[in-house]
Amino acid sequence: MDRIAHGFTTRAEDLADLGNVGLGGGGAVETAQTNRGLWAGAILPDAPLTGLYQIHSAKVVTVDTAWDDDNRPEADAMVTNKPGILLGVLGADCAPILFADDHAGVIGAAHAGWRGALAGVTDATLDAMEKLGANRLHIVACIGPCIAQKSYEVDSAFMQQFLDADEENERFFASGKDTSHHQFDLEGYIASRLSKAGLSYISCMGEDTYGQSHFFSHRRATHEGRDDEGRHMGAIGLVG
């Protein structure tokens, strides 16, 4: 896939605000914009970084031309077949997911927290890619750093929402500290949805944002009594 550039950012000690790229989280917006430019330049030099105002939905937008940060649409996934545009989605426990059909020259990026994952943001992204000429038999996907099952404690009401959607979703919940608590496998759930949707190659990074300090984690910051500390990014672009 020589014409596809992609990458996932981390917390970085040598950048201001630890390399935070979130425009609405902790840290100064100006610093986040500077960091976004630095990270984007490392992934696809000279390409404009195009992002979203993420709302935990299944909404997907098609990108024909890049927009600036002040004009980000409300959505949680983007697709394009235009070279020279870097699609970037943010996370800090939620999963950034990158998609590519190298044969068709179509890419996508999705932000999937539990709400978006359950609502079908991955399915919607695949549908939007196909409208641009992609074939899901050729689409590959990579699930980036997100909170791991061992770190993701939820209650029974949370689990019931997944069981109401499909009783088989019980397999993504392990026993918790008591009968009213469970451990949710977000990455596994997303991978299963992608597989059911027809993808044959799905990469799971297995990086726990909560348990590894080189990633941002909203849950970890909350548990430690700190303000929202920032966001990292997954980004993908077609080389022009």
XYZ file of N, CA and C in Angstrom:
720
model
N 0.846 -1.193 0.000
C 0.000 0.000 0.000
C 0.885 1.249 0.000
N 1.656 1.386 -1.076
C 2.619 2.470 -1.144
C 1.964 3.848 -1.216
N 0.737 3.924 -1.695
C 0.135 5.249 -1.840
C -0.731 5.636 -0.646
N -0.667 4.866 0.427
C -1.444 5.173 1.617
C -0.502 5.437 2.779
N -0.634 6.621 3.388
C 0.140 6.992 4.570
C -0.783 6.978 5.774
N -0.306 6.442 6.885
C -1.155 6.396 8.065
C -0.303 6.311 9.318
N -0.907 6.609 10.445
C -0.190 6.515 11.703
C -1.074 6.859 12.887
N -0.584 6.514 14.073
C -1.255 6.837 15.329
C -0.285 7.613 16.205
N -0.739 8.686 16.792
C 0.120 9.498 17.636
C 0.054 9.012 19.082
N 0.956 9.530 19.909
C 1.018 9.189 21.325
C 1.186 10.460 22.144
N 1.226 10.317 23.441
C 1.724 11.409 24.271
C 3.216 11.539 23.989
N 3.711 12.751 23.951
C 5.115 12.967 23.593
C 5.744 13.977 24.545
N 6.753 13.545 25.268
C 7.384 14.409 26.264
C 8.048 15.630 25.639
N 8.431 15.529 24.361
C 9.164 16.621 23.743
C 8.258 17.626 23.030
N 6.927 17.461 23.154
C 5.991 18.418 22.569
C 5.178 19.086 23.672
N 4.731 20.300 23.414
C 3.928 21.028 24.392
C 2.641 20.267 24.698
N 2.193 20.331 25.940
C 0.984 19.613 26.373
C 1.044 18.138 26.009
N 2.261 17.599 26.033
C 2.492 16.181 25.769
C 1.994 15.736 24.404
N 1.951 16.671 23.457
C 1.542 16.324 22.108
C 0.047 16.229 21.920
N -0.716 16.786 22.855
C -2.172 16.770 22.739
C -2.622 17.396 21.423
N -3.574 16.711 20.739
C -4.110 17.239 19.475
C -5.614 17.500 19.561
N -6.177 17.413 20.756
C -7.607 17.640 20.926
C -7.931 19.117 21.070
N -8.834 19.596 20.261
C -9.178 21.020 20.277
C -10.191 21.359 21.359
N -10.841 20.349 21.929
C -11.854 20.634 22.936
C -11.525 20.078 24.296
N -10.378 19.418 24.436
C -10.000 18.830 25.706
C -9.070 19.725 26.496
N -8.241 19.086 27.334
C -7.307 19.863 28.128
C -6.229 20.494 27.267
N -5.645 21.588 27.763
C -4.587 22.272 27.032
C -5.097 23.400 26.168
N -4.196 24.247 25.735
C -4.554 25.405 24.924
C -4.841 24.988 23.489
N -5.840 25.620 22.889
C -6.208 25.301 21.511
C -5.052 25.608 20.571
N -4.362 26.713 20.807
C -3.252 27.096 19.931
C -2.151 26.038 19.957
N -1.870 25.517 21.144
C -0.860 24.480 21.260
C -1.303 23.207 20.564
N -2.572 22.847 20.734
C -3.104 21.655 20.069
C -3.017 21.796 18.554
N -3.302 22.975 18.042
C -3.220 23.190 16.601
C -1.780 23.050 16.110
N -0.829 23.556 16.898
C 0.579 23.392 16.537
C 0.963 21.920 16.521
N 0.550 21.199 17.555
C 0.850 19.762 17.626
C 0.196 18.994 16.478
N -1.018 19.380 16.125
C -1.701 18.723 15.007
C -0.888 18.878 13.724
N -0.349 20.072 13.518
C 0.464 20.308 12.343
C 1.735 19.474 12.337
N 2.365 19.350 13.503
C 3.588 18.567 13.602
C 3.330 17.083 13.359
N 2.292 16.562 13.985
C 1.961 15.152 13.790
C 1.546 14.879 12.351
N 0.713 15.756 11.796
C 0.257 15.564 10.413
C 1.427 15.573 9.447
N 2.365 16.483 9.674
C 3.528 16.557 8.809
C 4.397 15.312 8.873
N 4.381 14.641 10.015
C 5.152 13.410 10.154
C 4.485 12.239 9.422
N 3.164 12.298 9.246
C 2.443 11.196 8.603
C 2.328 11.408 7.094
N 1.881 12.592 6.686
C 1.744 12.905 5.260
C 2.115 14.364 5.055
N 3.393 14.638 4.799
C 3.875 16.010 4.691
C 3.081 16.837 3.688
N 2.800 18.080 4.088
C 2.131 19.085 3.246
C 0.646 18.812 3.012
N 0.101 17.766 3.614
C -1.329 17.491 3.456
C -2.115 18.192 4.555
N -3.230 18.834 4.237
C -4.056 19.442 5.281
C -4.710 18.361 6.133
N -4.712 18.583 7.450
C -5.354 17.658 8.372
C -6.828 18.014 8.491
N -7.685 17.060 8.202
C -9.127 17.265 8.230
C -9.724 16.448 9.362
N -10.412 17.133 10.279
C -10.972 16.458 11.441
C -12.459 16.687 11.586
N -13.000 16.197 12.697
C -14.433 16.237 12.947
C -14.720 16.801 14.340
N -15.935 17.268 14.515
C -16.454 17.541 15.851
C -17.172 16.259 16.251
N -16.480 15.419 17.008
C -16.952 14.063 17.265
C -18.086 14.057 18.293
N -19.140 13.288 17.971
C -20.352 13.330 18.789
C -20.820 11.935 19.219
N -19.991 10.917 19.084
C -20.336 9.547 19.488
C -21.559 9.035 18.720
N -21.484 9.137 17.411
C -22.593 8.778 16.539
C -22.129 7.760 15.498
N -23.040 7.435 14.576
C -22.691 6.608 13.417
C -22.675 7.442 12.147
N -22.580 8.748 12.282
C -22.633 9.639 11.130
C -21.288 9.688 10.406
N -21.347 9.589 9.084
C -20.152 9.600 8.238
C -20.266 10.742 7.229
N -19.158 11.417 6.963
C -19.138 12.450 5.931
C -18.109 12.075 4.875
N -18.395 12.457 3.640
C -17.466 12.263 2.529
C -16.682 13.552 2.318
N -15.372 13.418 2.243
C -14.485 14.575 2.127
C -14.035 14.731 0.681
N -14.427 15.851 0.073
C -13.971 16.184 -1.278
C -12.850 17.214 -1.239
N -12.956 18.145 -0.304
C -11.906 19.137 -0.074
C -11.746 19.302 1.429
N -10.554 19.626 1.855
C -10.283 19.789 3.284
C -10.970 21.032 3.829
N -11.369 20.961 5.084
C -11.903 22.136 5.774
C -10.982 22.481 6.936
N -11.131 23.680 7.475
C -10.282 24.065 8.598
C -10.944 23.646 9.906
N -10.198 23.798 10.986
C -10.665 23.307 12.278
C -11.932 24.004 12.750
N -12.135 25.244 12.354
C -13.324 25.979 12.790
C -14.592 25.530 12.076
N -14.446 24.735 11.028
C -15.602 24.303 10.240
C -15.776 22.784 10.239
N -15.358 22.159 11.309
C -15.487 20.709 11.402
C -16.962 20.312 11.499
N -17.418 19.389 10.681
C -18.808 18.933 10.792
C -18.974 17.992 11.979
N -20.194 17.896 12.475
C -20.504 16.950 13.541
C -20.675 15.556 12.933
N -19.770 14.673 13.245
C -19.791 13.307 12.712
C -18.706 12.526 13.429
N -18.633 11.233 13.126
C -17.612 10.402 13.759
C -16.825 9.546 12.780
N -17.009 9.790 11.496
C -16.213 9.078 10.501
C -16.152 9.902 9.220
N -15.084 9.682 8.475
C -14.869 10.356 7.192
C -14.369 9.350 6.176
N -14.694 9.581 4.905
C -14.155 8.776 3.807
C -13.765 9.723 2.675
N -12.808 9.295 1.877
C -12.423 10.088 0.708
C -11.711 9.213 -0.313
N -11.726 9.679 -1.554
C -10.899 9.092 -2.613
C -9.993 10.159 -3.217
N -9.830 11.262 -2.491
C -9.009 12.381 -2.952
C -7.614 12.304 -2.346
N -6.573 12.283 -3.178
C -5.206 12.285 -2.646
C -4.874 13.618 -1.972
N -3.908 13.556 -1.058
C -3.382 14.770 -0.457
C -4.213 15.353 0.660
N -5.161 14.593 1.219
C -5.944 15.024 2.367
C -5.735 14.005 3.481
N -5.399 14.475 4.666
C -5.164 13.598 5.801
C -6.404 13.596 6.690
N -7.035 12.441 6.829
C -8.207 12.284 7.676
C -7.742 11.924 9.080
N -8.159 12.690 10.075
C -7.716 12.437 11.439
C -8.862 12.336 12.425
N -8.888 11.260 13.219
C -9.884 11.095 14.279
C -9.165 10.985 15.623
N -9.839 11.431 16.665
C -9.222 11.531 17.983
C -9.700 10.428 18.923
N -8.893 10.157 19.928
C -9.267 9.189 20.948
C -8.544 9.469 22.248
N -9.143 8.965 23.337
C -8.495 9.003 24.638
C -9.159 7.934 25.488
N -9.320 6.767 24.914
C -9.960 5.540 25.369
C -10.863 4.996 24.269
N -11.585 5.869 23.559
C -12.323 5.424 22.377
C -11.328 4.970 21.307
N -11.829 4.190 20.355
C -10.948 3.607 19.340
C -10.914 4.434 18.067
N -9.722 4.847 17.623
C -9.579 5.374 16.263
C -9.385 4.201 15.307
N -10.148 4.172 14.228
C -10.084 3.059 13.280
C -9.771 3.608 11.890
N -8.788 3.026 11.236
C -8.386 3.448 9.898
C -8.738 2.354 8.890
N -9.226 2.785 7.724
C -9.677 1.875 6.671
C -8.980 2.227 5.359
N -8.726 1.214 4.540
C -8.135 1.485 3.224
C -8.470 0.381 2.234
N -8.848 0.797 1.038
C -8.926 -0.090 -0.125
C -7.892 0.435 -1.113
N -6.738 -0.198 -1.109
C -5.642 0.276 -1.950
C -5.949 0.086 -3.428
N -6.732 -0.936 -3.768
C -7.085 -1.177 -5.162
C -7.905 -0.026 -5.733
N -8.880 0.432 -4.955
C -9.785 1.479 -5.426
C -9.286 2.881 -5.096
N -8.323 2.993 -4.200
C -7.867 4.308 -3.785
C -8.906 5.026 -2.941
N -9.480 4.302 -1.979
C -10.491 4.868 -1.083
C -10.068 4.584 0.353
N -10.157 5.602 1.201
C -9.756 5.459 2.601
C -10.859 5.973 3.517
N -10.742 5.630 4.797
C -11.692 6.116 5.781
C -11.056 6.161 7.153
N -11.651 6.930 8.038
C -11.217 7.018 9.430
C -12.456 7.175 10.286
N -12.520 6.415 11.380
C -13.695 6.456 12.245
C -13.280 6.532 13.704
N -14.081 7.247 14.481
C -13.945 7.314 15.936
C -15.047 6.451 16.527
N -14.674 5.452 17.326
C -15.663 4.528 17.863
C -15.524 4.382 19.366
N -16.312 5.134 20.114
C -16.540 4.823 21.509
C -17.628 3.774 21.558
N -18.076 3.414 22.743
C -19.067 2.343 22.809
C -20.379 2.743 22.145
N -20.770 4.008 22.251
C -22.024 4.440 21.640
C -21.959 4.352 20.120
N -20.897 4.881 19.550
C -20.749 4.839 18.103
C -20.578 3.434 17.573
N -19.825 2.613 18.324
C -19.629 1.228 17.907
C -20.955 0.479 17.893
N -21.749 0.644 18.951
C -23.037 -0.025 19.032
C -24.008 0.495 17.975
N -23.923 1.789 17.672
C -24.806 2.384 16.663
C -24.433 1.987 15.240
N -23.210 1.472 15.054
C -22.810 0.988 13.731
C -21.955 1.936 12.927
N -21.085 2.703 13.582
C -20.248 3.639 12.833
C -19.322 2.914 11.856
N -18.886 1.706 12.198
C -18.003 0.969 11.284
C -18.762 0.524 10.040
N -19.983 0.029 10.218
C -20.789 -0.376 9.069
C -21.073 0.822 8.163
N -21.382 1.957 8.775
C -21.681 3.159 7.999
C -20.454 3.629 7.223
N -19.281 3.478 7.812
C -18.047 3.866 7.127
C -17.809 2.978 5.909
N -18.004 1.693 6.059
C -17.828 0.769 4.934
C -18.821 1.071 3.817
N -20.065 1.360 4.182
C -21.068 1.704 3.167
C -20.645 2.959 2.401
N -20.135 3.959 3.121
C -19.720 5.210 2.479
C -18.512 4.996 1.581
N -17.601 4.117 1.987
C -16.449 3.812 1.145
C -16.886 3.127 -0.138
N -17.855 2.235 -0.042
C -18.336 1.541 -1.238
C -18.992 2.507 -2.222
N -19.624 3.535 -1.714
C -20.224 4.533 -2.597
C -19.168 5.273 -3.412
N -17.931 5.265 -2.918
C -16.818 5.894 -3.643
C -16.068 4.897 -4.525
N -16.552 3.656 -4.563
C -15.934 2.672 -5.441
C -15.147 1.585 -4.753
N -15.097 1.596 -3.422
C -14.367 0.561 -2.702
C -15.122 -0.762 -2.746
N -14.401 -1.829 -2.519
C -14.972 -3.172 -2.404
C -14.563 -3.702 -1.041
N -15.534 -4.026 -0.197
C -15.173 -4.412 1.168
C -14.336 -5.684 1.222
N -14.326 -6.470 0.161
C -13.439 -7.624 0.115
C -11.975 -7.197 0.034
N -11.753 -5.940 -0.375
C -10.385 -5.422 -0.484
C -10.054 -4.433 0.632
N -11.021 -4.100 1.467
C -10.789 -3.108 2.521
C -10.070 -3.762 3.693
N -9.029 -3.108 4.159
C -8.344 -3.519 5.390
C -8.625 -2.468 6.448
N -8.596 -2.890 7.709
C -8.887 -1.971 8.807
C -7.900 -2.186 9.937
N -7.583 -1.105 10.626
C -6.707 -1.174 11.793
C -7.385 -0.457 12.954
N -7.580 -1.172 14.046
C -8.146 -0.599 15.261
C -6.993 -0.100 16.122
N -6.946 1.198 16.329
C -5.838 1.804 17.042
C -5.959 1.698 18.551
N -5.082 2.397 19.259
C -5.071 2.326 20.726
C -6.415 2.703 21.327
N -6.902 1.868 22.253
C -8.154 2.148 22.946
C -8.117 1.453 24.306
N -9.101 1.716 25.110
C -9.128 1.112 26.436
C -9.321 -0.397 26.320
N -8.544 -1.152 27.089
C -8.587 -2.610 27.029
C -9.642 -3.162 27.984
N -10.038 -4.398 27.742
C -11.081 -5.022 28.551
C -10.728 -5.019 30.038
N -9.491 -5.289 30.361
C -9.103 -5.356 31.770
C -9.236 -4.006 32.473
N -9.291 -2.926 31.700
C -9.367 -1.575 32.256
C -10.747 -0.954 32.139
N -11.675 -1.652 31.493
C -12.955 -1.038 31.139
C -14.086 -1.668 31.948
N -14.261 -1.181 33.163
C -15.329 -1.660 34.032
C -16.634 -0.937 33.715
N -17.716 -1.707 33.565
C -19.030 -1.146 33.272
C -20.066 -1.813 34.172
N -21.255 -1.215 34.214
C -22.300 -1.798 35.049
C -23.264 -2.631 34.210
N -24.230 -3.232 34.883
C -25.152 -4.138 34.196
C -26.056 -3.417 33.214
N -26.406 -2.155 33.508
C -27.241 -1.390 32.579
C -26.513 -1.157 31.270
N -25.224 -0.905 31.359
C -24.387 -0.752 30.165
C -24.425 -2.043 29.348
N -24.149 -3.152 29.987
C -24.115 -4.435 29.286
C -25.460 -4.756 28.654
N -26.548 -4.409 29.323
C -27.868 -4.749 28.817
C -28.151 -4.099 27.473
N -27.588 -2.917 27.234
C -27.794 -2.262 25.940
C -27.220 -3.102 24.807
N -26.098 -3.758 25.045
C -25.489 -4.616 24.031
C -26.258 -5.934 23.894
N -26.757 -6.444 25.005
C -27.541 -7.675 24.947
C -28.873 -7.443 24.239
N -29.453 -6.253 24.422
C -30.699 -5.940 23.736
C -30.498 -5.904 22.224
N -29.303 -5.474 21.805
C -28.998 -5.426 20.367
C -28.734 -6.817 19.810
N -28.070 -7.673 20.602
C -27.741 -9.033 20.155
C -27.290 -9.820 21.383
N -27.999 -10.876 21.705
C -27.653 -11.658 22.891
C -26.244 -12.227 22.813
N -25.738 -12.425 21.589
C -24.387 -12.968 21.436
C -23.310 -11.996 21.912
N -23.669 -10.737 22.105
C -22.696 -9.751 22.591
C -22.235 -10.033 24.013
N -22.874 -10.974 24.674
C -22.459 -11.318 26.035
C -20.998 -11.751 26.082
N -20.500 -12.289 24.975
C -19.119 -12.783 24.957
C -18.087 -11.681 25.068
N -18.498 -10.427 24.901
C -17.558 -9.318 25.021
C -17.492 -8.760 26.443
N -18.164 -9.433 27.376
C -18.179 -8.990 28.762
C -17.627 -10.095 29.660
N -16.607 -9.759 30.431
C -16.045 -10.685 31.406
C -16.560 -10.318 32.793
N -16.385 -11.234 33.743
C -16.831 -10.983 35.105
C -16.083 -9.811 35.718
N -16.805 -9.003 36.503
C -16.200 -7.870 37.185
C -16.000 -8.153 38.661
N -15.890 -7.107 39.436
C -15.602 -7.256 40.861
C -16.782 -7.833 41.637
N -17.977 -7.725 41.065
C -19.160 -8.344 41.653
C -20.170 -8.583 40.535
N -21.333 -9.111 40.878
C -22.302 -9.493 39.853
C -22.892 -8.315 39.101
N -22.746 -7.104 39.633
C -23.301 -5.927 38.958
C -22.278 -5.180 38.125
N -21.061 -5.702 38.064
C -20.005 -5.059 37.291
C -19.378 -6.059 36.320
N -18.927 -5.516 35.191
C -18.409 -6.355 34.108
C -17.250 -5.633 33.440
N -16.452 -6.383 32.695
C -15.317 -5.820 31.951
C -15.624 -5.944 30.463
N -15.687 -4.789 29.775
C -16.112 -4.757 28.377
C -14.928 -4.730 27.429
N -15.000 -5.554 26.390
C -13.952 -5.647 25.367
C -14.353 -4.803 24.154
N -14.029 -3.520 24.193
C -14.383 -2.620 23.093
C -13.694 -3.023 21.802
N -12.401 -3.291 21.867
C -11.648 -3.657 20.672
C -12.204 -4.943 20.053
N -12.493 -5.935 20.886
C -13.036 -7.183 20.381
C -14.399 -7.009 19.740
N -15.224 -6.154 20.346
C -16.547 -5.896 19.785
C -16.434 -5.245 18.413
N -15.564 -4.252 18.299
C -15.385 -3.570 17.019
C -14.855 -4.544 15.966
N -13.874 -5.353 16.337
C -13.308 -6.318 15.392
C -14.374 -7.296 14.908
N -15.247 -7.718 15.822
C -16.311 -8.636 15.438
C -17.276 -7.987 14.450
N -17.618 -6.731 14.668
C -18.520 -6.044 13.742
C -17.883 -5.913 12.370
N -16.598 -5.632 12.336
C -15.904 -5.510 11.056
C -15.868 -6.856 10.332
N -15.635 -7.917 11.083
C -15.608 -9.242 10.477
C -16.980 -9.625 9.928
N -18.021 -9.361 10.708
C -19.372 -9.666 10.243
C -19.747 -8.849 9.011
N -19.145 -7.671 8.894
C -19.433 -6.807 7.749
C -18.729 -7.260 6.485
N -17.838 -8.250 6.602
C -17.218 -8.810 5.413
C -15.736 -8.537 5.241
N -15.095 -7.870 6.215
C -13.662 -7.617 6.091
C -12.874 -8.876 6.435
N -11.858 -9.140 5.651
C -11.046 -10.330 5.869
C -9.720 -10.017 6.553
N -9.329 -8.737 6.571
C -8.083 -8.369 7.246
C -8.369 -7.239 8.224
N -8.232 -7.527 9.498
C -8.479 -6.560 10.563
C -7.301 -6.619 11.524
N -6.615 -5.517 11.704
C -5.481 -5.453 12.610
C -5.922 -4.821 13.927
N -5.654 -5.501 15.015
C -5.948 -4.977 16.354
C -4.614 -4.688 17.052
N -4.360 -3.452 17.384
C -3.071 -3.090 17.964
C -2.915 -3.604 19.390
N -4.029 -3.758 20.105
C -3.940 -4.278 21.461
C -3.256 -3.348 22.443
N -3.293 -2.053 22.173
C -2.663 -1.060 23.052
C -3.712 -0.495 24.009
N -3.462 -0.598 25.308
C -4.401 -0.151 26.328
C -4.133 1.297 26.701
N -5.015 2.191 26.302
C -4.814 3.618 26.581
C -4.843 3.904 28.076
N -5.684 3.196 28.807
C -5.786 3.420 30.251
C -4.527 2.942 30.974
N -4.024 1.794 30.577
C -2.929 1.177 31.302
C -1.542 1.610 30.872
N -1.441 2.373 29.772
C -0.133 2.781 29.270
C -0.041 4.309 29.245
N 0.916 4.839 29.965
C 0.996 6.284 30.171
C 1.406 7.052 28.920
N 1.870 6.364 27.876
C 2.238 7.088 26.662
C 1.034 7.337 25.755
N -0.165 7.021 26.247
C -1.400 7.408 25.571
C -2.237 8.276 26.497
N -3.097 9.097 25.915
C -4.059 9.848 26.693
C -5.212 8.927 27.083
N -5.752 9.136 28.293
C -6.887 8.348 28.764
C -7.799 9.236 29.592
N -9.006 9.431 29.093
C -9.973 10.230 29.832
C -10.360 9.540 31.140
N -10.527 8.232 31.098
C -10.908 7.490 32.308
C -9.796 7.528 33.339
N -8.572 7.382 32.922
C -7.456 7.429 33.872
C -7.361 8.801 34.526
N -7.513 9.850 33.719
C -7.460 11.195 34.264
C -8.578 11.416 35.283
N -9.768 10.919 34.969
C -10.895 11.050 35.885
C -10.631 10.316 37.188
N -10.141 9.102 37.098
C -9.864 8.314 38.294
C -8.770 8.937 39.152
N -7.875 9.663 38.524
C -6.786 10.315 39.258
C -7.149 11.720 39.696
N -8.392 12.136 39.442
C -8.854 13.450 39.887
C -8.262 14.605 39.114
N -7.899 14.356 37.847
C -7.322 15.403 37.016
C -8.308 15.833 35.937
N -8.090 17.038 35.418
C -8.893 17.507 34.299
C -8.610 16.650 33.065
N -9.514 16.699 32.105
C -9.319 16.014 30.824
C -7.968 16.415 30.258
N -7.092 15.433 30.034
C -5.700 15.761 29.745
C -5.371 15.906 28.270
N -6.235 15.457 27.370
C -5.929 15.624 25.963
C -6.337 14.429 25.119
N -5.939 14.464 23.868
C -6.301 13.436 22.894
C -5.092 13.072 22.026
N -5.056 11.805 21.604
C -4.143 11.399 20.552
C -4.962 11.169 19.285
N -4.318 10.782 18.199
C -4.979 10.788 16.899
C -4.559 9.575 16.074
N -5.521 9.103 15.279
C -5.231 8.170 14.202
C -5.505 8.909 12.898
N -4.606 8.793 11.932
C -4.763 9.570 10.698
C -4.333 8.736 9.490
N -4.992 9.008 8.362
C -4.704 8.279 7.120
C -4.932 9.199 5.932
N -4.096 9.041 4.905
C -4.229 9.856 3.714
C -3.710 9.122 2.488
N -4.219 9.521 1.328
C -3.727 9.012 0.051
C -2.589 9.901 -0.435
N -1.492 9.311 -0.772
C -0.351 10.069 -1.272
C -0.704 10.624 -2.653
N -0.462 11.927 -2.832
C -0.820 12.561 -4.095
C 0.137 12.197 -5.216
